[in-house]
Short mmCIF file of C-alpha atoms and ligand atoms in Angstrom, two decimals:
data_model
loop_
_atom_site.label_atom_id
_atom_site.label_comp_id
_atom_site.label_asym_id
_atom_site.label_seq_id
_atom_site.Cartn_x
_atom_site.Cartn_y
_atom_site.Cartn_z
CA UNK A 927 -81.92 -19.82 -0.98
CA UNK A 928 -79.26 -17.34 0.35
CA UNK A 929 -78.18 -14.94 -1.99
CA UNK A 930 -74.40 -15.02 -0.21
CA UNK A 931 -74.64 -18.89 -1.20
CA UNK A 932 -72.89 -18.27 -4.58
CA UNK A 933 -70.10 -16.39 -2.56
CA UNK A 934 -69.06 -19.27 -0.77
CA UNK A 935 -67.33 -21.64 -3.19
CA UNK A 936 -64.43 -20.72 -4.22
CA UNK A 937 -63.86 -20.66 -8.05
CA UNK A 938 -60.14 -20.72 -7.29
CA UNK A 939 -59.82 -23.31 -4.52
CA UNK A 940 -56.56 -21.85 -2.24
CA UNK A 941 -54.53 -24.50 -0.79
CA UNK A 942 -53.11 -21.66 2.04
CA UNK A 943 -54.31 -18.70 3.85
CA UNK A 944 -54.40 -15.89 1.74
CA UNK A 945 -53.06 -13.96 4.60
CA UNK A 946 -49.96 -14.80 3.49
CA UNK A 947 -50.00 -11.84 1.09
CA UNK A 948 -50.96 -9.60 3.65
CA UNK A 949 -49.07 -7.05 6.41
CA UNK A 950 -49.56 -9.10 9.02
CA UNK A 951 -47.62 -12.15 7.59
CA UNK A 952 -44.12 -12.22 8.94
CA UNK A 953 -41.97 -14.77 6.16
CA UNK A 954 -39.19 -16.39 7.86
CA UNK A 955 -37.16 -15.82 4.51
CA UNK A 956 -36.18 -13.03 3.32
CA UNK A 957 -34.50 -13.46 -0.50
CA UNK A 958 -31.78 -10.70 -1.05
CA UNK A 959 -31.44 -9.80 2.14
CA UNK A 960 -28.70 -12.24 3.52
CA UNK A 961 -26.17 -8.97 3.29
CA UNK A 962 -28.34 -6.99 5.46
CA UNK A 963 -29.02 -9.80 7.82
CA UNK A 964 -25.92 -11.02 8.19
CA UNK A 965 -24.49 -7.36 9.08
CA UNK A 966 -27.45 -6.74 11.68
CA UNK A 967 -26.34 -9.99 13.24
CA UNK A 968 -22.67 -8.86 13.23
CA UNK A 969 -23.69 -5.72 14.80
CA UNK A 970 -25.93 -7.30 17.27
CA UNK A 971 -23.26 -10.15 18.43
CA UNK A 972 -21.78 -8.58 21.12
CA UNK A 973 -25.40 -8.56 23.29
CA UNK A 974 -24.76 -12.41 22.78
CA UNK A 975 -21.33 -11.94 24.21
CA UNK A 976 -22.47 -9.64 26.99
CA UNK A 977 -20.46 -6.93 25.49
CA UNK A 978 -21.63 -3.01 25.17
CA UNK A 979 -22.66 -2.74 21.52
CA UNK A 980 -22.94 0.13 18.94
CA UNK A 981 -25.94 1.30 18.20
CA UNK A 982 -27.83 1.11 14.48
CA UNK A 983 -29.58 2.75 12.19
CA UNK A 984 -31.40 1.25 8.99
CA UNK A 985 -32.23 3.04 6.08
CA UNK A 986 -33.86 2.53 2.75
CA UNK A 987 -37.07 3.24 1.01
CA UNK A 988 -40.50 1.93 1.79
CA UNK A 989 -41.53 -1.55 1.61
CA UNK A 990 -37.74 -2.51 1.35
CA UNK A 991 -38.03 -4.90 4.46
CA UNK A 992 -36.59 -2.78 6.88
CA UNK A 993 -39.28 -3.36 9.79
CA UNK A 994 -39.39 -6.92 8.75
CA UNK A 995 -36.36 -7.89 8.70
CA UNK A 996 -35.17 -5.51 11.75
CA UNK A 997 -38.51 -7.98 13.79
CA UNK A 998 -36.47 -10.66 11.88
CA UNK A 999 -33.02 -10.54 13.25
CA UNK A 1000 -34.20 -9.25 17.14
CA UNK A 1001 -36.66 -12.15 17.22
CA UNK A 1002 -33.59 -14.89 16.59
CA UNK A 1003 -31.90 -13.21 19.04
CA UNK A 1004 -34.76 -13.77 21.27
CA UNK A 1005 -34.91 -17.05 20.48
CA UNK A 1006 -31.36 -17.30 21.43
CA UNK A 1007 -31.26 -15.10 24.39
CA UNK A 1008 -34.73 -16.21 26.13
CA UNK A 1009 -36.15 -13.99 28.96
CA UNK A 1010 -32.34 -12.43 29.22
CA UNK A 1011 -33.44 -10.03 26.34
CA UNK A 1012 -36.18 -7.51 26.11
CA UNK A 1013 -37.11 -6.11 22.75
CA UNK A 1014 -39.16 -2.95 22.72
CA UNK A 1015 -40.29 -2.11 19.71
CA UNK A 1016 -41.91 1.76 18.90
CA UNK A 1017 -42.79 3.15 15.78
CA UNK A 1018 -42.52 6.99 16.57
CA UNK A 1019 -45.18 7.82 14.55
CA UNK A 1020 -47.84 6.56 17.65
CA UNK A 1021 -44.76 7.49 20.28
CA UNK A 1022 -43.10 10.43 19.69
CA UNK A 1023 -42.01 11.57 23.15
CA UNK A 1024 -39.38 10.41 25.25
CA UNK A 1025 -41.82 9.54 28.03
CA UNK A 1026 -44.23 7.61 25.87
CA UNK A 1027 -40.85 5.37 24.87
CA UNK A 1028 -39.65 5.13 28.42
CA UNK A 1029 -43.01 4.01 29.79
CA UNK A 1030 -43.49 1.39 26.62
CA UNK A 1031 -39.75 0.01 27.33
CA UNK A 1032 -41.22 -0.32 30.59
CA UNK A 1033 -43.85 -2.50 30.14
CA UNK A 1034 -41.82 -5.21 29.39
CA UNK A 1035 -39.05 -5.03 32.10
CA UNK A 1036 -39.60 -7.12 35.10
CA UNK A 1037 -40.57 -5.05 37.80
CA UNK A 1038 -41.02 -2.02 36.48
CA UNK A 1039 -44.67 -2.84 34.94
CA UNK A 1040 -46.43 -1.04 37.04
CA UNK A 1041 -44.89 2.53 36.05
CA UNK A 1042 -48.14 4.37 35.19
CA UNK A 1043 -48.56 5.76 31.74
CA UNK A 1044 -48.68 9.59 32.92
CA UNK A 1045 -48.08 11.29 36.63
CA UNK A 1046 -44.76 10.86 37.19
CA UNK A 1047 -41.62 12.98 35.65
CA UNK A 1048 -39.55 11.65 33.76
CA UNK A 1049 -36.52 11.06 35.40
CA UNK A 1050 -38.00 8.95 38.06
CA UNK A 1051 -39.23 6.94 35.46
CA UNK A 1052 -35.31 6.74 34.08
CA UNK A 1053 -34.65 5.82 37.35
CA UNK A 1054 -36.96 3.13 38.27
CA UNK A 1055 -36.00 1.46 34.62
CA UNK A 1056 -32.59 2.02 34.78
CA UNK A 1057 -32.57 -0.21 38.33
CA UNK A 1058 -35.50 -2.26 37.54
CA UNK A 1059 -32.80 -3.46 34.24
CA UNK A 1060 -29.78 -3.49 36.60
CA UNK A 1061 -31.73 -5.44 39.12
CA UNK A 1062 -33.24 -8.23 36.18
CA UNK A 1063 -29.62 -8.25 34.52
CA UNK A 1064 -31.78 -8.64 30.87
CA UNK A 1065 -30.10 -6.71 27.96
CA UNK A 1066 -32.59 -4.25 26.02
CA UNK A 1067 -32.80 -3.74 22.36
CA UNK A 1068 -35.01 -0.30 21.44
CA UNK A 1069 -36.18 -0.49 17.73
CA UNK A 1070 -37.40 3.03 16.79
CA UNK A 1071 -39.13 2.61 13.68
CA UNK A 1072 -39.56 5.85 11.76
CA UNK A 1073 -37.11 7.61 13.90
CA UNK A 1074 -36.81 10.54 11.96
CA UNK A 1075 -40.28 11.12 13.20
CA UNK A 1076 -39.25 11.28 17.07
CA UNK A 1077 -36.78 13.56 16.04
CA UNK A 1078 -38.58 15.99 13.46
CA UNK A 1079 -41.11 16.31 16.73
CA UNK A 1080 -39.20 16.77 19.80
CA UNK A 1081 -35.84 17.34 18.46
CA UNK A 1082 -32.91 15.75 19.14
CA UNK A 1083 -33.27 15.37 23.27
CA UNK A 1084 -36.05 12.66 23.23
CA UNK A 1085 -33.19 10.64 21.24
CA UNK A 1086 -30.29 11.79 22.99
CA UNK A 1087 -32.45 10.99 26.38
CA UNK A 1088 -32.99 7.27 25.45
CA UNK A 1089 -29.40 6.84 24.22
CA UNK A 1090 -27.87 7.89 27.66
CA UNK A 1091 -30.52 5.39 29.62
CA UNK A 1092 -28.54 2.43 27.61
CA UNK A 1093 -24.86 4.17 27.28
CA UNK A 1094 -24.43 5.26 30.78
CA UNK A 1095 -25.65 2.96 32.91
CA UNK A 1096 -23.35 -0.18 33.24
CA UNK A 1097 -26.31 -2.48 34.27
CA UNK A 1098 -28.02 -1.05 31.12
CA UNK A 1099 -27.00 -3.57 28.06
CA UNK A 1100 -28.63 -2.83 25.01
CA UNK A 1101 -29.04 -1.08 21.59
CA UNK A 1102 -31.29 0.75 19.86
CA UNK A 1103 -31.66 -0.33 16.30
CA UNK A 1104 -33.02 3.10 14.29
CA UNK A 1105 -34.82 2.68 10.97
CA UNK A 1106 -36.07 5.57 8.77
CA UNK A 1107 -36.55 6.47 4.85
CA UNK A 1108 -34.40 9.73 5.70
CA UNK A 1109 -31.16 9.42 3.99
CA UNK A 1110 -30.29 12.60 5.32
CA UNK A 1111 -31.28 11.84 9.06
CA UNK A 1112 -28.15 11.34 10.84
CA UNK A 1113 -26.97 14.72 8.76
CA UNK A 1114 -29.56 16.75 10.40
CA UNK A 1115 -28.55 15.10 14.31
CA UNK A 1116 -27.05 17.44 16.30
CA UNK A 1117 -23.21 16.61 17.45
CA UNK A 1118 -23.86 15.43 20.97
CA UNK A 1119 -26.54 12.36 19.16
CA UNK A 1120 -24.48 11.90 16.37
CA UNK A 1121 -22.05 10.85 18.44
CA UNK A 1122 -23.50 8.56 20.61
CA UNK A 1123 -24.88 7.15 17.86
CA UNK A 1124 -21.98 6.64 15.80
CA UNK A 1125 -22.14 5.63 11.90
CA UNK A 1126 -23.24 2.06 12.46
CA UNK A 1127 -25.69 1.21 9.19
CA UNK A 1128 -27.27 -1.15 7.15
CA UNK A 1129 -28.81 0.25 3.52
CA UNK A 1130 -31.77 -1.28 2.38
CA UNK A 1131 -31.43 -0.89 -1.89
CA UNK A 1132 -34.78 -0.75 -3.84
CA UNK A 1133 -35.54 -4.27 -5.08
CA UNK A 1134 -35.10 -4.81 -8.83
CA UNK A 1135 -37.94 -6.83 -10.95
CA UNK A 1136 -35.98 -10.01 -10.47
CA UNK A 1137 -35.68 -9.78 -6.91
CA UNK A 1138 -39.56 -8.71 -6.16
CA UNK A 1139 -40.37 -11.92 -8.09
CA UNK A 1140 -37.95 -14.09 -6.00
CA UNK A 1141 -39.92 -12.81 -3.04
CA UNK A 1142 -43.37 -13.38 -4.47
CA UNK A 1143 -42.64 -16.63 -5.94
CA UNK A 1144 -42.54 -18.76 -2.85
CA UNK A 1145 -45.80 -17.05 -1.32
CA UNK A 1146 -47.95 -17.22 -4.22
CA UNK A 1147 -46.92 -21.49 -4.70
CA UNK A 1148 -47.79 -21.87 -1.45
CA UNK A 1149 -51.60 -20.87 -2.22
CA UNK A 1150 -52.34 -21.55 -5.89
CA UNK A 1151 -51.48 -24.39 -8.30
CA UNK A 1152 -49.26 -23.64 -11.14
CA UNK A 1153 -52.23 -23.62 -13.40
CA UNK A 1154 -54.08 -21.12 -11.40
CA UNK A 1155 -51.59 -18.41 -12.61
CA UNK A 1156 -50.27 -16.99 -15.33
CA UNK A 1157 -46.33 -16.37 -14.55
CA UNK A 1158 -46.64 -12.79 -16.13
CA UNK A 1159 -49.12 -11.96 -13.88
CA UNK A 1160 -46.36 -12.59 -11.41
CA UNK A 1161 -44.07 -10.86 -13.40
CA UNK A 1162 -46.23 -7.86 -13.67
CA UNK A 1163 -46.49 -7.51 -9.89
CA UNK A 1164 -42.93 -7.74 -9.84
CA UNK A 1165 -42.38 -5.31 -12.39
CA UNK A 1166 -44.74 -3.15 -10.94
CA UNK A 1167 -43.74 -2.92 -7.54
CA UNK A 1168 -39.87 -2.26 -9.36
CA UNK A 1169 -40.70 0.83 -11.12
CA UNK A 1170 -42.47 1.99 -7.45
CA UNK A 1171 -38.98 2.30 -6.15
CA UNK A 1172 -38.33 -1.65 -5.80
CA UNK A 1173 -41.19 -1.92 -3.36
CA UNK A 1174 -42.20 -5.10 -1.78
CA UNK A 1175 -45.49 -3.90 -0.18
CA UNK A 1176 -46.59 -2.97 -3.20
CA UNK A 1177 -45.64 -5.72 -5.43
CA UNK A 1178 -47.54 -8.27 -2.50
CA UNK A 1179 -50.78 -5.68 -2.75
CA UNK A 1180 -50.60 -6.03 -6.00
CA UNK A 1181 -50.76 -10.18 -6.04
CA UNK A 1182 -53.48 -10.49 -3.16
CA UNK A 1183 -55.78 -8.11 -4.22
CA UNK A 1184 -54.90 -9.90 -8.16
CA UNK A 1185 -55.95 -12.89 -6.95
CA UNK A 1186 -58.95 -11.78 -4.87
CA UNK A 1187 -59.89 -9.87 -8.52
CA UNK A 1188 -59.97 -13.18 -10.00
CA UNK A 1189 -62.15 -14.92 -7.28
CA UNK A 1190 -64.84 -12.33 -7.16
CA UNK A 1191 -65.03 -12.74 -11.28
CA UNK A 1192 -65.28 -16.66 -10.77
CA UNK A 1193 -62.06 -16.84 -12.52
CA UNK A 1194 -60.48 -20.17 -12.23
CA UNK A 1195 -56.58 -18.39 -12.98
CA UNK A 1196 -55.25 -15.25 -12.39
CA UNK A 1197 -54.09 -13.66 -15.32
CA UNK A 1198 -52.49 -10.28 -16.52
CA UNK A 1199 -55.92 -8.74 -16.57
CA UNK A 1200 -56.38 -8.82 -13.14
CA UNK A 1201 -52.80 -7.10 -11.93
CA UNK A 1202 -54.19 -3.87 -14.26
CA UNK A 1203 -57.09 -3.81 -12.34
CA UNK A 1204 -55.45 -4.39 -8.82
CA UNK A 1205 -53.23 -1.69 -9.82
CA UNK A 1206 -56.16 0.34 -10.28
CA UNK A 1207 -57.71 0.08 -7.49
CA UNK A 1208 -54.93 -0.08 -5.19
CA UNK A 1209 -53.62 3.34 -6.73
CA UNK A 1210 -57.08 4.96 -6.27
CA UNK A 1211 -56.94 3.59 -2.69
CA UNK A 1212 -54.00 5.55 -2.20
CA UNK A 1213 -55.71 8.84 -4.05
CA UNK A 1214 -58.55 8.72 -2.56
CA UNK A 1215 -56.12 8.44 1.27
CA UNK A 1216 -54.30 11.24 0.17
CA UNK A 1217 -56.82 13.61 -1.37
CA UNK A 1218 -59.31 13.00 1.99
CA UNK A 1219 -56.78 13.99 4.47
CA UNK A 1220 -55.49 17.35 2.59
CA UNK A 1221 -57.15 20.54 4.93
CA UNK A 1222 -60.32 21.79 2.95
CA UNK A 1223 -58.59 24.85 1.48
CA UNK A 1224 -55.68 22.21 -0.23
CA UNK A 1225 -59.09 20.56 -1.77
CA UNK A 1226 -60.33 23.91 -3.05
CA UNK A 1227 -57.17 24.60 -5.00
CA UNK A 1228 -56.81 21.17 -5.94
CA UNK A 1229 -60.15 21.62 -7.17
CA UNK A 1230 -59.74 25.05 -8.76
CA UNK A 1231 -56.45 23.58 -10.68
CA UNK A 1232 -58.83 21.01 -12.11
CA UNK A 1233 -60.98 23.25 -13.64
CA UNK A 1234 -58.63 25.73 -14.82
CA UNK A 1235 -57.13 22.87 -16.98
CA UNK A 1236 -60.30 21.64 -18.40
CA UNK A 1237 -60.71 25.63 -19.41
CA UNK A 1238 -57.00 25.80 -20.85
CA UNK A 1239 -55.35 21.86 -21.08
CA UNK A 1240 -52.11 23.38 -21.77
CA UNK A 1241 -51.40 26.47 -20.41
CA UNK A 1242 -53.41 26.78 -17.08
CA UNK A 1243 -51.11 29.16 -14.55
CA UNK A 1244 -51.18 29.52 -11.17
CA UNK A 1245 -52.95 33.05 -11.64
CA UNK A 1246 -55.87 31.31 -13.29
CA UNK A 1247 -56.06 28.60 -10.26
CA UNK A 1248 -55.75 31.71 -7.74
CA UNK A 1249 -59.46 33.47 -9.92
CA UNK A 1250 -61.06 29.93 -9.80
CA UNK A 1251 -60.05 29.59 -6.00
CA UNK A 1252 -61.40 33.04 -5.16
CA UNK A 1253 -64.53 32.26 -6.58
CA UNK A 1254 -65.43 28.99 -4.88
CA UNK A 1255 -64.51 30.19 -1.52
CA UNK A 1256 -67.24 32.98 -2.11
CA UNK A 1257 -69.83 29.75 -3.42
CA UNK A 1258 -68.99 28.35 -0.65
CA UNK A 1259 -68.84 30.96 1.99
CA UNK A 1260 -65.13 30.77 2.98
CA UNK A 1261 -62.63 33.64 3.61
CA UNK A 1262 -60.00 32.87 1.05
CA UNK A 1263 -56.60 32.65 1.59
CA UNK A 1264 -53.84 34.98 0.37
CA UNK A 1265 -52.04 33.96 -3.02
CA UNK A 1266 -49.31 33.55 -0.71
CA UNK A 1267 -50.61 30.48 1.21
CA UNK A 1268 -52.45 29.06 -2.58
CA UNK A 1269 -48.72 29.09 -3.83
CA UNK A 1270 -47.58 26.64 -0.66
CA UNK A 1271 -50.68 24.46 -1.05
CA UNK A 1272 -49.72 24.72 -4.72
CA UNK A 1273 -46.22 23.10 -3.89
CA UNK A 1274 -47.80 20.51 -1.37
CA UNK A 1275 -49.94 19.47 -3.76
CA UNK A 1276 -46.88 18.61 -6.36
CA UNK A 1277 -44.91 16.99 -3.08
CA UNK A 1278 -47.78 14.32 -3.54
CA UNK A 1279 -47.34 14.37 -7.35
CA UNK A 1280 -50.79 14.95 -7.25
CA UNK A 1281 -49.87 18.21 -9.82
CA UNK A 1282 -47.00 19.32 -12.07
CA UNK A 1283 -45.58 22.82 -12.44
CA UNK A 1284 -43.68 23.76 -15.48
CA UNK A 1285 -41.88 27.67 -15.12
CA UNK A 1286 -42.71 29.58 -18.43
CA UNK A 1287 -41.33 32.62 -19.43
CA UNK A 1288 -43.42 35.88 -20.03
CA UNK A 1289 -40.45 38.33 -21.53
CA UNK A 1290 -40.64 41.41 -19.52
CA UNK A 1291 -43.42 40.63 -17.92
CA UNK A 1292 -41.32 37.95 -16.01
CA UNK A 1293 -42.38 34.25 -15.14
CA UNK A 1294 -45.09 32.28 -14.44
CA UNK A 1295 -46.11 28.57 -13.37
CA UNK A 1296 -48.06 26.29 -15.99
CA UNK A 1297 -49.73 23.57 -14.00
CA UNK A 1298 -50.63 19.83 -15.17
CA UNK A 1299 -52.65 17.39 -13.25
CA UNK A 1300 -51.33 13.53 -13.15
CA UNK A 1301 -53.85 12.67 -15.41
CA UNK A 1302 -56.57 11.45 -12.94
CA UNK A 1303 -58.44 14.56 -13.14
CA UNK A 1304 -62.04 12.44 -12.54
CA UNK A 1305 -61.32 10.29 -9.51
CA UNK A 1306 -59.32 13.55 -7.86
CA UNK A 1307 -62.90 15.59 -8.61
CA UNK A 1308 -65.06 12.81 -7.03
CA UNK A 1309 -62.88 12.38 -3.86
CA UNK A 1310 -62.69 15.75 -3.40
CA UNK A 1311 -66.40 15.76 -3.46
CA UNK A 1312 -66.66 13.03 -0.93
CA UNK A 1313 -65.88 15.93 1.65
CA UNK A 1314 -69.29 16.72 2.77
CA UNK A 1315 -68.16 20.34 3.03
CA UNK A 1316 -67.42 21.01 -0.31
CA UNK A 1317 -70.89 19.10 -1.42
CA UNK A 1318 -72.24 22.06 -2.72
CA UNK A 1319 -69.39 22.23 -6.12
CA UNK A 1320 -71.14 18.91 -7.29
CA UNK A 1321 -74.14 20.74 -8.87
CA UNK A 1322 -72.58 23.51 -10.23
CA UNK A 1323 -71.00 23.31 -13.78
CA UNK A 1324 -68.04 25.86 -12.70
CA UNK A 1325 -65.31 25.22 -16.14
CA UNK A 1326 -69.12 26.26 -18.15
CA UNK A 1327 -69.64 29.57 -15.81
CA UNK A 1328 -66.27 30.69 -15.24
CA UNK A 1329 -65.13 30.41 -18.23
CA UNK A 1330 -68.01 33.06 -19.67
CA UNK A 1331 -67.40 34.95 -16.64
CA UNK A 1332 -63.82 35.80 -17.41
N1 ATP B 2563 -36.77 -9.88 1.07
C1 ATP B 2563 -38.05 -10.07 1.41
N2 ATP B 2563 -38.57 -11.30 1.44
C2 ATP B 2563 -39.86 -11.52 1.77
N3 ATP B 2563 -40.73 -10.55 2.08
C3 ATP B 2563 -40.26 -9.28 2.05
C4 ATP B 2563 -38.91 -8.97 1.73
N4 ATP B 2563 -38.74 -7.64 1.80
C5 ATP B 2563 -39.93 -7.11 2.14
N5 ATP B 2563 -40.84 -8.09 2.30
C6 ATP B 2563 -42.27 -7.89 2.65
O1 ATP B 2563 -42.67 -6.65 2.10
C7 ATP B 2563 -43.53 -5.94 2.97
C8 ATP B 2563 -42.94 -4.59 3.30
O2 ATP B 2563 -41.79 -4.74 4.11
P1 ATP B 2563 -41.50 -3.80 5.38
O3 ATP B 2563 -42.76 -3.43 6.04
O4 ATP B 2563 -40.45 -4.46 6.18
O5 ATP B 2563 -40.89 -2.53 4.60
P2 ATP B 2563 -40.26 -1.19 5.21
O6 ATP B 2563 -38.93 -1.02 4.56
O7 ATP B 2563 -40.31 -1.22 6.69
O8 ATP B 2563 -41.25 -0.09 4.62
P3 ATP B 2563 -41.71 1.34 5.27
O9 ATP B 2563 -40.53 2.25 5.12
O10 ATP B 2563 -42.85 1.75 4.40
O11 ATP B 2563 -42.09 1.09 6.70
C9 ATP B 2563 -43.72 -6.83 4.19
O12 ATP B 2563 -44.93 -7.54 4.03
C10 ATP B 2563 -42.52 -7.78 4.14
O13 ATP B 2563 -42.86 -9.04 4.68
MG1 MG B 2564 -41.41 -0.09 8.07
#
């Protein structure tokens, strides 16, 4: 018999792909998004019209549609435009250059293919696209997904660069359709962007409960039977993914991995249960991401915080973390840092929420900061430990030897 035999049948028989609750899926519905839609399309008319257009920008938090919805409305217009329209989209988190866009936009511009990805400056590549475009007479829309990114890296030139190929070149007919999570972003542009960029935007608001169950609704009944879930499982999700600033991703996570909870327990309906422990495991997912990529010396004070709150739960200070830190980097033979640099590590660490700090008074003997953990002290300790670096602060009961060392 083969032990993967039991594996195979499915306790909840699916009558879709469960891929459907997955990144990859692109829906071609988008519930309470018909504002946003319709202004992208209003913005985007004038390509159809062979008009010169302004460009976009898209904000709103994550997992608010924005990259959906922006692959959404360019791909109608696709469908409506045919091989007259080129759509290049670049998440500037993989391209952050202006070459790396140029030679991407490239790629997919009749005759200028064969622009190789490095050797040649960059203005004969603006060159050779700006007449291979004139030449094909195809208009060009440029998504930049996470823009702020291209920006934060090479300033604002790399923008300002890939602006000018579409505004100042009359055989050039495009936009490029911005999207970022930076409120702030077209603030921080400097004057000669900002204004070729003008103040053209669509908001993406945080979905409410209501809405993230509208959206999950018609994905989950196209795989299960109503008797294969509870609605408040849905509901959960929903409310879930609400309270995670109205996040979409999140509240679709939460259903797949609900449901694939339920299959591995030979469940035959997904119940409430199951969205607890998908929320579990999804939110340790996301620990465990976080706390591996922090630089070793974040881990050590992450670590020594730990430990100075199991020694005081309520009034650990950043002194206390600084003695703990000093020791392990002697266990483990590093040169410590100054308190200096522990302070900004200190302050990453409560950018990720990871820690709170709470300023306390000491009279004269001025201030100081009380810390608190998020209350996951245990799965922060064992992911530390997963670096194989820090291996050797498994065996050693440090809160027990510190604490009579002090
Ligand atoms: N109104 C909606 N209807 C259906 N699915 C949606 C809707 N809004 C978002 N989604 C889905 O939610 C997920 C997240 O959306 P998307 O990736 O577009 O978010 P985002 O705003 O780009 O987030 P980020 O800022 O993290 O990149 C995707 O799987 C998308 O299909
Ligand atoms: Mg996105």
């Amino acid at each position: 018999m083969n032990p993967f035999d039991k594996y195979s049948i499915q306790t909840i028989p699916l009558k879709g792909d469960i891929s459907i609750l997955t990144a990859s899926h692109e829906p071609d519905s988008f519930p309470h998004r018909e504002e946003q839609i319709e202004k992208m399309v209003n913005s985007m008319r004038g390509i159809v019209m062979g008009m010169k257009t302004n460009h976009l920008l898209v904000y709103g938090k994550t997992g608010t549609g924005k990259t959906s919805v922006t692959k959404y409305v360019t791909s109608k217009l696709h469908e409506k435009l045919g091989e007259r329209l080129i759509i290049s989209y670049i998440n500037c988190q993989a391209y952050d250059s202006p070459y790396s866009i140029m030679v991407n936009i490239a790629k997919n511009v009749p005759g200028a293919e064969n622009i190789p990805v490095s050797g040649w400056p960059l203005d004969r590549i603006y060159d050779e696209l700006v007449s291979s475009m004139t030449k094909a007479g195809t208009s060009l829309i440029v998504i930049l997904d996470e823009i702020d990114k291209l920006v934060e890296k090479n300033g604002g030139d790399s923008l300002y660069v890939i602006l000018k190929l579409i505004d100042e070149n009359p055989g050039v007919l495009g936009i490029v359709v911005g999207i970022t999570n930076d409120t702030s972003f077209y603030e921080k542009l400097d004057s000669r962007v900002k204004s070729r960029l003008s103040r053209d935007s669509v908001i993406f608001h945080p979905y409410n409960a209501d809405q993230l169950k509208d959206i999950l609704l018609p994905r989950v009944s196209s795989i299960l039977k109503p008797e294969q879930y509870e609605e408040a499982a849905i509901n959960l999700c929903a409310a879930l993914g609400a309270q995670e600033h109205g996040d979409a991703r999140k509240a679709i996570d939460l259903m797949r991995i609900s449901i694939e909870l339920a299959m591995l327990d030979s469940s035959d309906i997904v119940i409430r249960d199951y969205v607890y422990r998908a929320r579990e495991k999804l939110d340790s997912d996301i620990l465990r991401d976080t706390v591996k990529t922090l630089p070793t010396h974040a881990k050590i004070v992450l670590y020594s915080v730990i430990l100075s709150i199991q020694v005081h739960p309520n009034s650990a200070t950043t002194g206390e973390v600084g003695l703990f830190y000093n020791k392990m980097c002697n266990l483990l033979g590093y040169t410590p840092l100054t308190s200096r640099r522990i302070s900004d590590y200190i302050n990453d660490l409560e950018d990720y929420g990871m820690i709170g700090t709470m300023l306390k008074s000491l009279g004269r003997y001025g201030r100081t900061r009380i810390i608190r953990t998020s209350g996951r002290e245990d799965d922060i300790k064992r992911f530390i430990l997963e670096d194989s670096d820090l291996e050797k602060l498994r065996d050693v009961n440090l809160s027990t030897q510190l604490k009579f060392e002090q």
